[in-house]
PDB file of C-alpha atoms and ligand atoms in Angstrom:
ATOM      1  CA  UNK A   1     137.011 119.693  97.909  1.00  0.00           C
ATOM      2  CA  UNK A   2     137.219 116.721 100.560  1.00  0.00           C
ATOM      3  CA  UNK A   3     133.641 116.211 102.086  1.00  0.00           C
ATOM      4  CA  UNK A   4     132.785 117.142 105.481  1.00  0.00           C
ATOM      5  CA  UNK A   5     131.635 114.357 107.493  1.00  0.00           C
ATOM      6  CA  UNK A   6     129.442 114.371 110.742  1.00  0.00           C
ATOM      7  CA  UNK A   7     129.058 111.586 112.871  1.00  0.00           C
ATOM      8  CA  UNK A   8     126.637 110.991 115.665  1.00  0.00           C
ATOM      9  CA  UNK A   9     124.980 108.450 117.853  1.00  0.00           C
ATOM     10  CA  UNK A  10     122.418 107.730 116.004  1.00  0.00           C
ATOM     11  CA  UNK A  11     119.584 108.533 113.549  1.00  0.00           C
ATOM     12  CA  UNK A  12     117.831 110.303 115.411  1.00  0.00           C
ATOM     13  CA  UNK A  13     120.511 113.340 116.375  1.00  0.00           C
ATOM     14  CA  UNK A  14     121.770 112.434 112.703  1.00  0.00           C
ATOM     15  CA  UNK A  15     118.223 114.270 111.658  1.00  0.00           C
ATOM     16  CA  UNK A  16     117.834 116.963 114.454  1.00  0.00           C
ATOM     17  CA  UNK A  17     121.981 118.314 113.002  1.00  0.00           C
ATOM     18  CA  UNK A  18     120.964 117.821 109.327  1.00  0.00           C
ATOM     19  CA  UNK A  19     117.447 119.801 110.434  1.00  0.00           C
ATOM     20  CA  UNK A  20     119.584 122.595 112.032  1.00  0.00           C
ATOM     21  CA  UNK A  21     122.200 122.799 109.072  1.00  0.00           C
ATOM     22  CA  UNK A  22     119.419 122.858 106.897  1.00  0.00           C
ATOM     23  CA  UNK A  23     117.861 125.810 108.614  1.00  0.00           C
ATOM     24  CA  UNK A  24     121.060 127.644 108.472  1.00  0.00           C
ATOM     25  CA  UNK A  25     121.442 126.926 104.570  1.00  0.00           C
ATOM     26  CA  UNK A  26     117.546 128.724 103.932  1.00  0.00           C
ATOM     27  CA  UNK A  27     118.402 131.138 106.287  1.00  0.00           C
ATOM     28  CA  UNK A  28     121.567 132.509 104.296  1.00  0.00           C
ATOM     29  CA  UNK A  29     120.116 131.638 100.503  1.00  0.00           C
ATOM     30  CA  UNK A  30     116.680 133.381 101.511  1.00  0.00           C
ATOM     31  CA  UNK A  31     118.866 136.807 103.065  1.00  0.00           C
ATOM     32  CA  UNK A  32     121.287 136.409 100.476  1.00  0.00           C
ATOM     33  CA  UNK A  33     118.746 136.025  96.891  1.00  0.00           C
ATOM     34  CA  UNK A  34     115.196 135.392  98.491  1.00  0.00           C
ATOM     35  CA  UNK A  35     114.375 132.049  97.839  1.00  0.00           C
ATOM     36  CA  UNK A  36     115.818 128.746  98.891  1.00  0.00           C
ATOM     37  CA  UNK A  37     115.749 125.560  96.599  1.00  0.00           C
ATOM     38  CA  UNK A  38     115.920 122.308  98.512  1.00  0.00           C
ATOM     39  CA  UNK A  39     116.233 119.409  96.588  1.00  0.00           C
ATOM     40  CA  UNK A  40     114.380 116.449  98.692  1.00  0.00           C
ATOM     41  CA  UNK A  41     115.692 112.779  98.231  1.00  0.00           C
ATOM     42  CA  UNK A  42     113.659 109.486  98.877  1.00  0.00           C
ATOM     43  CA  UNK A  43     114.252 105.923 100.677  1.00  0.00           C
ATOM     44  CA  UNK A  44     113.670 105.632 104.422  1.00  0.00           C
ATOM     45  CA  UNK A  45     116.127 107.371 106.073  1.00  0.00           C
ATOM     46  CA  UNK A  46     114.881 111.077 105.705  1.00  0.00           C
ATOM     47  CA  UNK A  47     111.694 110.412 107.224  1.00  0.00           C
ATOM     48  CA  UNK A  48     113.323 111.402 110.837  1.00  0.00           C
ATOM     49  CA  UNK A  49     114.758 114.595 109.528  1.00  0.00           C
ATOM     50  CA  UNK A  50     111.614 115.609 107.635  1.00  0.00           C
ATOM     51  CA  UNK A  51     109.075 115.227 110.662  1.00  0.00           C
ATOM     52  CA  UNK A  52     112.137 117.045 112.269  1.00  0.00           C
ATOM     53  CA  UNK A  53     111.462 119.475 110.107  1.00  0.00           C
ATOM     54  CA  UNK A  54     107.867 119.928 110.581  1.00  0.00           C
ATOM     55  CA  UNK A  55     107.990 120.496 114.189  1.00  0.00           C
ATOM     56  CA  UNK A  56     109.673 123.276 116.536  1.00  0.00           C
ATOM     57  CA  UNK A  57     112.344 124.472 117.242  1.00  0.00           C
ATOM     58  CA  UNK A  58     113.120 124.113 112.749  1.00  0.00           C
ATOM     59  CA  UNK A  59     109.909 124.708 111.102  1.00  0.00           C
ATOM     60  CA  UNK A  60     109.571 128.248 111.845  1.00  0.00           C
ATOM     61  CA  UNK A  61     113.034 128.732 111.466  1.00  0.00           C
ATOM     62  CA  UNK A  62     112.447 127.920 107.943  1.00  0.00           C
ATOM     63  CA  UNK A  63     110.903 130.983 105.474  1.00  0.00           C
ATOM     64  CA  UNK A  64     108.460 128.118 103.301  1.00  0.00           C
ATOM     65  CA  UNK A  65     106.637 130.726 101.761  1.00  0.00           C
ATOM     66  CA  UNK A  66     110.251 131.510  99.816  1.00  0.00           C
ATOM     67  CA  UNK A  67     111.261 127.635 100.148  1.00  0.00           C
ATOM     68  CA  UNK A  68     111.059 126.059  96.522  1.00  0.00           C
ATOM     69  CA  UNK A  69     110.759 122.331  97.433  1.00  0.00           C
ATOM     70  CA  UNK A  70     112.234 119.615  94.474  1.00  0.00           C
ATOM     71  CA  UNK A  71     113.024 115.696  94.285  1.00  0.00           C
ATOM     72  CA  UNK A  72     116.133 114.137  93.226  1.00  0.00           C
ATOM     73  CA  UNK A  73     114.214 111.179  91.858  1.00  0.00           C
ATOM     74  CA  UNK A  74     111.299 109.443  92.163  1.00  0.00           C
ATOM     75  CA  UNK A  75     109.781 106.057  91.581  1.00  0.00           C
ATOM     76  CA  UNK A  76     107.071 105.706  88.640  1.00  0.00           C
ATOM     77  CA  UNK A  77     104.782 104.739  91.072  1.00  0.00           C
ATOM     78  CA  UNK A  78     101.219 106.425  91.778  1.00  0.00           C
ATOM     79  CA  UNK A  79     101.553 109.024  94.250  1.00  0.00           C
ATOM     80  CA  UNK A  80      99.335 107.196  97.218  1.00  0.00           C
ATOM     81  CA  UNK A  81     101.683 104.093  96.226  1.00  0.00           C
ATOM     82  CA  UNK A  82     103.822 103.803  99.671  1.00  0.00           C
ATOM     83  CA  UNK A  83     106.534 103.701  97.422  1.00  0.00           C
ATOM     84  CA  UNK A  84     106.444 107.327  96.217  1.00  0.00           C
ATOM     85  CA  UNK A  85     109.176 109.544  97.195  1.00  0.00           C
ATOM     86  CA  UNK A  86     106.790 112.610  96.967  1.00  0.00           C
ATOM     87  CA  UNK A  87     104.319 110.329  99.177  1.00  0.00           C
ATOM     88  CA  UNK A  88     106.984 110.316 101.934  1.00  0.00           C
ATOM     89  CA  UNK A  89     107.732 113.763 102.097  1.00  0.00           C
ATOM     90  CA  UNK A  90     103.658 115.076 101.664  1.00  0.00           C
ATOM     91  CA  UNK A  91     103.192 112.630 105.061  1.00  0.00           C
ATOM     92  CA  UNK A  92     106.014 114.032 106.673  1.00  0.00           C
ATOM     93  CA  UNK A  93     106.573 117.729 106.239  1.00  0.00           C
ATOM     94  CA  UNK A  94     104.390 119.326 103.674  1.00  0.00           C
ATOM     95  CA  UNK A  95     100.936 118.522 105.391  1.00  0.00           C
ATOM     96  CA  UNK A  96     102.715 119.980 108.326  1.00  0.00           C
ATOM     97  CA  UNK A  97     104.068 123.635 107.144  1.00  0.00           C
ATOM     98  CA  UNK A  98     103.017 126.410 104.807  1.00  0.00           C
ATOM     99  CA  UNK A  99     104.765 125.872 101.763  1.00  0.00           C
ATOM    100  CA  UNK A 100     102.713 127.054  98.846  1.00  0.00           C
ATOM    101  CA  UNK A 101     101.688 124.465  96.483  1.00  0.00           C
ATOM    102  CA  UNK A 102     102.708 126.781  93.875  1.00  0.00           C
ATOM    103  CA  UNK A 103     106.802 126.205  95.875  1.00  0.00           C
ATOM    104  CA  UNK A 104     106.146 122.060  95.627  1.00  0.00           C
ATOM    105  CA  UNK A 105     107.814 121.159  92.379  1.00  0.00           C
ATOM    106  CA  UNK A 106     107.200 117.248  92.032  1.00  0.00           C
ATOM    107  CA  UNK A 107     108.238 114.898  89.569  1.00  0.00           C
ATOM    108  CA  UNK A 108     104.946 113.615  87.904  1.00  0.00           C
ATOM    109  CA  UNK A 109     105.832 110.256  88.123  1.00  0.00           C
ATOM    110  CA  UNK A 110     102.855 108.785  86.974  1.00  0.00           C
ATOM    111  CA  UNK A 111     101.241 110.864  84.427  1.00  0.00           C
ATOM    112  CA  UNK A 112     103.054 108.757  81.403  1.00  0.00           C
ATOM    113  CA  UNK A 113     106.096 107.081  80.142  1.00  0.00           C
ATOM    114  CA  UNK A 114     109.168 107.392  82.350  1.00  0.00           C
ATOM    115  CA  UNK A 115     111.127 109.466  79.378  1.00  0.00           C
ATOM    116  CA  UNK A 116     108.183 111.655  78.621  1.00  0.00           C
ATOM    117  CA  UNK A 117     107.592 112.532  82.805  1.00  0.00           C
ATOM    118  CA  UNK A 118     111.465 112.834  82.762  1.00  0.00           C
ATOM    119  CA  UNK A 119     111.536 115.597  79.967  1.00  0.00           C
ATOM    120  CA  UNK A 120     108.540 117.020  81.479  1.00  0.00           C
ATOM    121  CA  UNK A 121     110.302 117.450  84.543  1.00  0.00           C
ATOM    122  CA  UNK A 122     113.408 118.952  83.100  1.00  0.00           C
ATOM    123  CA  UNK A 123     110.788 121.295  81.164  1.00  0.00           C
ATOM    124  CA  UNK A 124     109.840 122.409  84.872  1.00  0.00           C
ATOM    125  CA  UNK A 125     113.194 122.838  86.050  1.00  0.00           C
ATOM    126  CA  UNK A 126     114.381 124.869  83.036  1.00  0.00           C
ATOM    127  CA  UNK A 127     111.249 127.192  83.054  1.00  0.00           C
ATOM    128  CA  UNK A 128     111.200 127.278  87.363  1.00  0.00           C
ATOM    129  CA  UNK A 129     115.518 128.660  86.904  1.00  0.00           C
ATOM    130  CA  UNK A 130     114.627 131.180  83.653  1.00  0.00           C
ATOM    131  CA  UNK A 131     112.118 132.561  86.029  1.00  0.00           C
ATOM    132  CA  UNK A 132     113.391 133.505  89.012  1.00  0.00           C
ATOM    133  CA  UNK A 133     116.880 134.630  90.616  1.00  0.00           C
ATOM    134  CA  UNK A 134     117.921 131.449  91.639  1.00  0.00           C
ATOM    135  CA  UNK A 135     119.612 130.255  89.014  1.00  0.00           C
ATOM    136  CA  UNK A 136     122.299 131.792  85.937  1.00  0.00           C
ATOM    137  CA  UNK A 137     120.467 131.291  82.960  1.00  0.00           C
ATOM    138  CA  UNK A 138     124.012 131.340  81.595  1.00  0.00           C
ATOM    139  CA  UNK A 139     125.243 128.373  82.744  1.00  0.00           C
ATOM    140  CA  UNK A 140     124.029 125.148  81.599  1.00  0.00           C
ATOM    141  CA  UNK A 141     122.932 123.285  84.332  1.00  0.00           C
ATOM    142  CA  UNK A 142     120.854 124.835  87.443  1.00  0.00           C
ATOM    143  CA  UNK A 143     122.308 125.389  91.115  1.00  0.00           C
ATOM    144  CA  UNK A 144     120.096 124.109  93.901  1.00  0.00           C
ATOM    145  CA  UNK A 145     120.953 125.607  97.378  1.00  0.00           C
ATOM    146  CA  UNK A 146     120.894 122.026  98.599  1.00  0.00           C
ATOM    147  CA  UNK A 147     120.748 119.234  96.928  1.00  0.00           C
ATOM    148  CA  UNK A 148     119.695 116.113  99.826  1.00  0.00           C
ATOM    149  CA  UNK A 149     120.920 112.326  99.201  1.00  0.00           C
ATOM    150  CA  UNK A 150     121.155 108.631 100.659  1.00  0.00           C
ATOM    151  CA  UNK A 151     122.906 106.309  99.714  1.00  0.00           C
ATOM    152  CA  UNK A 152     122.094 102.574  98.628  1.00  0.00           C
ATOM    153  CA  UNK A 153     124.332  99.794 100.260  1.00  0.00           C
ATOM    154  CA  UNK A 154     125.674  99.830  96.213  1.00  0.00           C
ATOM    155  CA  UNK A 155     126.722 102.946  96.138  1.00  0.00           C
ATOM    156  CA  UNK A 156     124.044 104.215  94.449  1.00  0.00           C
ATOM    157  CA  UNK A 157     122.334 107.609  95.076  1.00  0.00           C
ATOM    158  CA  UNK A 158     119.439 109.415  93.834  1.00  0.00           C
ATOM    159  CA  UNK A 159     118.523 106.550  90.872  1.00  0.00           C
ATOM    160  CA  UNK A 160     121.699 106.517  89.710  1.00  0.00           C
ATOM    161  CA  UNK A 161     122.816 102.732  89.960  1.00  0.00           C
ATOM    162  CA  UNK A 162     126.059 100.932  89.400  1.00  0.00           C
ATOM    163  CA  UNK A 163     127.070 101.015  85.727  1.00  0.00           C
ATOM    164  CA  UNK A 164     123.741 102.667  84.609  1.00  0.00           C
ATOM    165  CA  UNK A 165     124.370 104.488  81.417  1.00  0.00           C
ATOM    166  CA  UNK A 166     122.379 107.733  83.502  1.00  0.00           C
ATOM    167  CA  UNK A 167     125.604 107.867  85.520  1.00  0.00           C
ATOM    168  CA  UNK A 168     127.578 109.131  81.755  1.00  0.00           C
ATOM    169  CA  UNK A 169     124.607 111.831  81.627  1.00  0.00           C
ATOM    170  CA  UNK A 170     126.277 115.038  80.506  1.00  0.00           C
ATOM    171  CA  UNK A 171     123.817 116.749  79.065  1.00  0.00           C
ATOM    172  CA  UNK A 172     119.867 116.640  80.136  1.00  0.00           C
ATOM    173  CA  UNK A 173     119.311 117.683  83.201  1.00  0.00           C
ATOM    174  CA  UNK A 174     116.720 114.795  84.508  1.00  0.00           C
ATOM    175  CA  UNK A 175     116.260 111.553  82.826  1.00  0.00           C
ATOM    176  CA  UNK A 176     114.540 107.806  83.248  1.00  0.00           C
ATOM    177  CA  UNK A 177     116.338 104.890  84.359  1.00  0.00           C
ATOM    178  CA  UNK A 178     114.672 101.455  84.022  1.00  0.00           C
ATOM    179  CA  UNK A 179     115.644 100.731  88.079  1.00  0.00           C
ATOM    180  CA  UNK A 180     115.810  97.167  87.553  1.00  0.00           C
ATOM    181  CA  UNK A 181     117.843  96.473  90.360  1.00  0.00           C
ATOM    182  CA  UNK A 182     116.718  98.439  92.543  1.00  0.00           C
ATOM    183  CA  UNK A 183     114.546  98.167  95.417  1.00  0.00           C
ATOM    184  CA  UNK A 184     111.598  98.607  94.412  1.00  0.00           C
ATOM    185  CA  UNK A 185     112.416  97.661  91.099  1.00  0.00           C
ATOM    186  CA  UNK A 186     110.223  99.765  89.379  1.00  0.00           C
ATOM    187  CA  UNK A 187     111.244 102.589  86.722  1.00  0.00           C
ATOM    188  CA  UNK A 188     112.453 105.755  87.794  1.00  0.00           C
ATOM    189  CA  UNK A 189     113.351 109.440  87.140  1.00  0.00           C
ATOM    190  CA  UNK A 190     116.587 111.242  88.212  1.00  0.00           C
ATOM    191  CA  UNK A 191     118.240 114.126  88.349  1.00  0.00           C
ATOM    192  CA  UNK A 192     121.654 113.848  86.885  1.00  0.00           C
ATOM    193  CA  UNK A 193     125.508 114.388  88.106  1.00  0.00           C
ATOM    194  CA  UNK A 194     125.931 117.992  86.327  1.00  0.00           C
ATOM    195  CA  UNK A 195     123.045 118.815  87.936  1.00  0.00           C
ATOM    196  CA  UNK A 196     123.625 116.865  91.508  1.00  0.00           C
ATOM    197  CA  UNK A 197     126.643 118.640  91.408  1.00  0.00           C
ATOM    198  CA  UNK A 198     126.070 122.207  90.369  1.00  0.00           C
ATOM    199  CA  UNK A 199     124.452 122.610  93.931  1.00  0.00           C
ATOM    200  CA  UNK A 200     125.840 124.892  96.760  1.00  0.00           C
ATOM    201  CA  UNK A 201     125.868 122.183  99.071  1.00  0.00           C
ATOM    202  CA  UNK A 202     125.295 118.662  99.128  1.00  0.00           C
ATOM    203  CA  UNK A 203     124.290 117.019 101.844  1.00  0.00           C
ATOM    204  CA  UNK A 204     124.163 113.073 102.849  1.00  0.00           C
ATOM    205  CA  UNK A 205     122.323 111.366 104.746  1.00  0.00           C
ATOM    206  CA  UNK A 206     123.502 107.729 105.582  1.00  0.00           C
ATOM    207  CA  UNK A 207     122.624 105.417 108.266  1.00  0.00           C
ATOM    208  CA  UNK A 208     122.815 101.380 108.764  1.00  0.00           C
ATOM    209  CA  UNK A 209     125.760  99.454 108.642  1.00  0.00           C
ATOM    210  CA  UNK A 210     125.247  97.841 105.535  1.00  0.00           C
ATOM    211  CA  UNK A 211     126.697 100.575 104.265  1.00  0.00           C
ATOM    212  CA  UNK A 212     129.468 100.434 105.606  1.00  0.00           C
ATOM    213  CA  UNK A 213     131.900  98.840 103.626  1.00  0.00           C
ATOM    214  CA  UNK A 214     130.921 101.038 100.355  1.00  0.00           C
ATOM    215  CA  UNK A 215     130.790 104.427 102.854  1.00  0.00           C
ATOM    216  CA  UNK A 216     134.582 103.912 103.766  1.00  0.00           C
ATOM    217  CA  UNK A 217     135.502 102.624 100.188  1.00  0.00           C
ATOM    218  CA  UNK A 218     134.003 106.246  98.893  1.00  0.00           C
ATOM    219  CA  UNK A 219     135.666 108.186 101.504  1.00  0.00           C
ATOM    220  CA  UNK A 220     139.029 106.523 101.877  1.00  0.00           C
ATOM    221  CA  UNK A 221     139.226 106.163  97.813  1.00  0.00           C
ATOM    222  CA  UNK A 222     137.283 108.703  96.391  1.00  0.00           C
ATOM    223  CA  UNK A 223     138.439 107.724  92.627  1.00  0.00           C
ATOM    224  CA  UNK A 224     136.887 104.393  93.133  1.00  0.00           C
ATOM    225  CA  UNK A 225     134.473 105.044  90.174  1.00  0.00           C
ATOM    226  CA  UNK A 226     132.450 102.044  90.550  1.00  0.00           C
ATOM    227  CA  UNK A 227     129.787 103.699  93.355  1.00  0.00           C
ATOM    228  CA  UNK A 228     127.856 106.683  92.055  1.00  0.00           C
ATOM    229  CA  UNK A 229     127.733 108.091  95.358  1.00  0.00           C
ATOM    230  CA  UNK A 230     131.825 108.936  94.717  1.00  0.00           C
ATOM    231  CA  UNK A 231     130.625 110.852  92.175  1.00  0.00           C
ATOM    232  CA  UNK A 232     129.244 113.543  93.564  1.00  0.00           C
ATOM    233  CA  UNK A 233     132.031 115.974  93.709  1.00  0.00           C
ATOM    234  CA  UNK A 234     129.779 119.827  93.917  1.00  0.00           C
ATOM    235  CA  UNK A 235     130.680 123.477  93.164  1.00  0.00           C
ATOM    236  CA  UNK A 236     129.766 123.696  96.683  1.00  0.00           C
ATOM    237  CA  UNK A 237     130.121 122.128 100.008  1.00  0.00           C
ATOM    238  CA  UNK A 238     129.494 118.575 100.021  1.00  0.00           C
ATOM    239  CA  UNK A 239     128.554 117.122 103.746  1.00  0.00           C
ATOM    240  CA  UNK A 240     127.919 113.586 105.008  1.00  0.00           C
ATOM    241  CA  UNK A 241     125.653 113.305 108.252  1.00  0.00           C
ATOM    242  CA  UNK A 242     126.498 109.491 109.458  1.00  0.00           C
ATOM    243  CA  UNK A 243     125.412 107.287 112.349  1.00  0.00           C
ATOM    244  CA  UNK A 244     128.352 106.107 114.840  1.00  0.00           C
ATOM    245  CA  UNK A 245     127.604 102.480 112.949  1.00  0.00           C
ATOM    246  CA  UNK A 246     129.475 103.796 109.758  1.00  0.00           C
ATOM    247  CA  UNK A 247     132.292 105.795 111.270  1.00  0.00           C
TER     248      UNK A 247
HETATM  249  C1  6PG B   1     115.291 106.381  96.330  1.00  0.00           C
HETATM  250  C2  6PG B   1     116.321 107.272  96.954  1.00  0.00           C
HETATM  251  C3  6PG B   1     117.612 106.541  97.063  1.00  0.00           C
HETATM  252  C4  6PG B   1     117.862 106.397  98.548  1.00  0.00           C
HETATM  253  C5  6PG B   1     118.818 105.281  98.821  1.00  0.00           C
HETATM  254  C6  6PG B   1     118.957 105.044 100.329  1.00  0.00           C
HETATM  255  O1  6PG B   1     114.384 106.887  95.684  1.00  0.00           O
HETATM  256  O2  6PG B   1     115.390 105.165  96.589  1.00  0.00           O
HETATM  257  O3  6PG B   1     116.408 108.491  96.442  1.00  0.00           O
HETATM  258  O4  6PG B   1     118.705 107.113  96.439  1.00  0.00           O
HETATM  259  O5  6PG B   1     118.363 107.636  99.058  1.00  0.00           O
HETATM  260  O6  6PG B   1     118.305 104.113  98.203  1.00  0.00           O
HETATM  261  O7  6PG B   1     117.712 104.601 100.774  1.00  0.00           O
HETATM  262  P1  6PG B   1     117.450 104.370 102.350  1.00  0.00           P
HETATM  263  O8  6PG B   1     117.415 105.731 102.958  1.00  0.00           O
HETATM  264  O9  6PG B   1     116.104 103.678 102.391  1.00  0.00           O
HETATM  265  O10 6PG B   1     118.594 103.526 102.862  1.00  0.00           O
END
């Protein structure tokens, strides 16, 4: 299915429509099977659309007590590290609503080695999707409501990097990538494509024009298998939300 893309001025109404589409998702998913999972990503440019968020006229829009809040990846940084991806989102939006702590699913990024955290977090996943209605214990990956992304100005998204053997992933459901190249270059942990892709939407967030060149690359050639960003390709709707600088 060809991606939907929305454009606007700027970051800042790039957040506020992602905030009201993202109401409108946990709306439906909570009528429809009573819980919502929401798949956070990392980097810099959902801090808008998280404090978004966490203030009126979206936060009590949003049903937290049946929100189920996850990451996409995460650095193996300490959690007050600036760095952390959980860090971000704790500053911006869960110290601001009243999401259980029991409905914050992190990735325990610093409790070990990056392939031990990563199986522990897949442990999490599998146990969180056997439990409750929101996933087909059939199937063999899980399907988030919404899974968020960026986008690196390489393509990459979550932690999955440019010619990173975590891009061939078919089987686990999270795993560690050294994240050598990326910025920071520290180790990380990632959900993979079956799983990225599973989801019932998708939604993108990209801003900045260095990411340009790579944005209209993926969208003009989508077999150009070189970005992992062309790569996700979900069950369900996939949506970009882009500044006027990348259209
Ligand atoms: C991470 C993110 C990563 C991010 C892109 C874009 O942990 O780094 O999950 O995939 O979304 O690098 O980052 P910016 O939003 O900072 O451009």
């Amino acid at each position: 299915m060809k991606p939907e893309i929305r454009t606007h001025p700027n970051l800042e109404d790039l957040s506020r429509a992602a905030a009201e589409y993202i109401c409108e998702i946990a709306e439906g998913a909570i009528k429809e099977r009573g819980i919502f999972t929401f798949v956070l990503s990392g980097g810099t440019t959902p801090r808008l659309l998280y404090e978004e968020l966490a203030k009126e006229p979206y936060a009590s829009r949003v049903d937290w007590q049946h929100t189920h809040l996850f990451w996409g990846d995460e650095r193996c940084v300490p959690s007050d590290n600036p760095d952390s991806n959980f860090s971000l989102a704790l500053q911006t939006l869960i110290s601001k609503v009243d999401v259980p702590p029991s409905n914050i699913h992190r990735i325990p990024a610093a409790t070990g080695s990056a392939k031990a955290v990563a199986a522990e977090y897949e442990k999490t996943l599998r146990e969180f999707f056997q439990a409750t209605a929101a996933g087909d214990p059939s199937t063999s990956f899980p399907s988030f409501d919404l899974v968020l992304l960026g986008m690196g100005a390489d393509g990459h998204t979550a932690s999955l990097f440019p010619g990173d053997a975590a891009l061939e992933e078919r089987t686990s459901w999270v795993v560690a990538v050294e994240g050598s190249s990326a910025s920071p270059p520290v180790r990380r942990i990632t959900l993979t494509l079956p799983v990225i892709n599973e989801a019932k939407w998708v939604l993108f967030l990209a801003s900045g024009s260095n990411k340009l060149k790579v944005l209209r690359e993926i969208l003009n050639n989508p077999d150009t298998g070189i970005y992992p960003a062309a790569h996700v390709r979900p069950a369900g709707k996939l949506l970009w939300f882009i500044d006027e600088g990348l259209a």
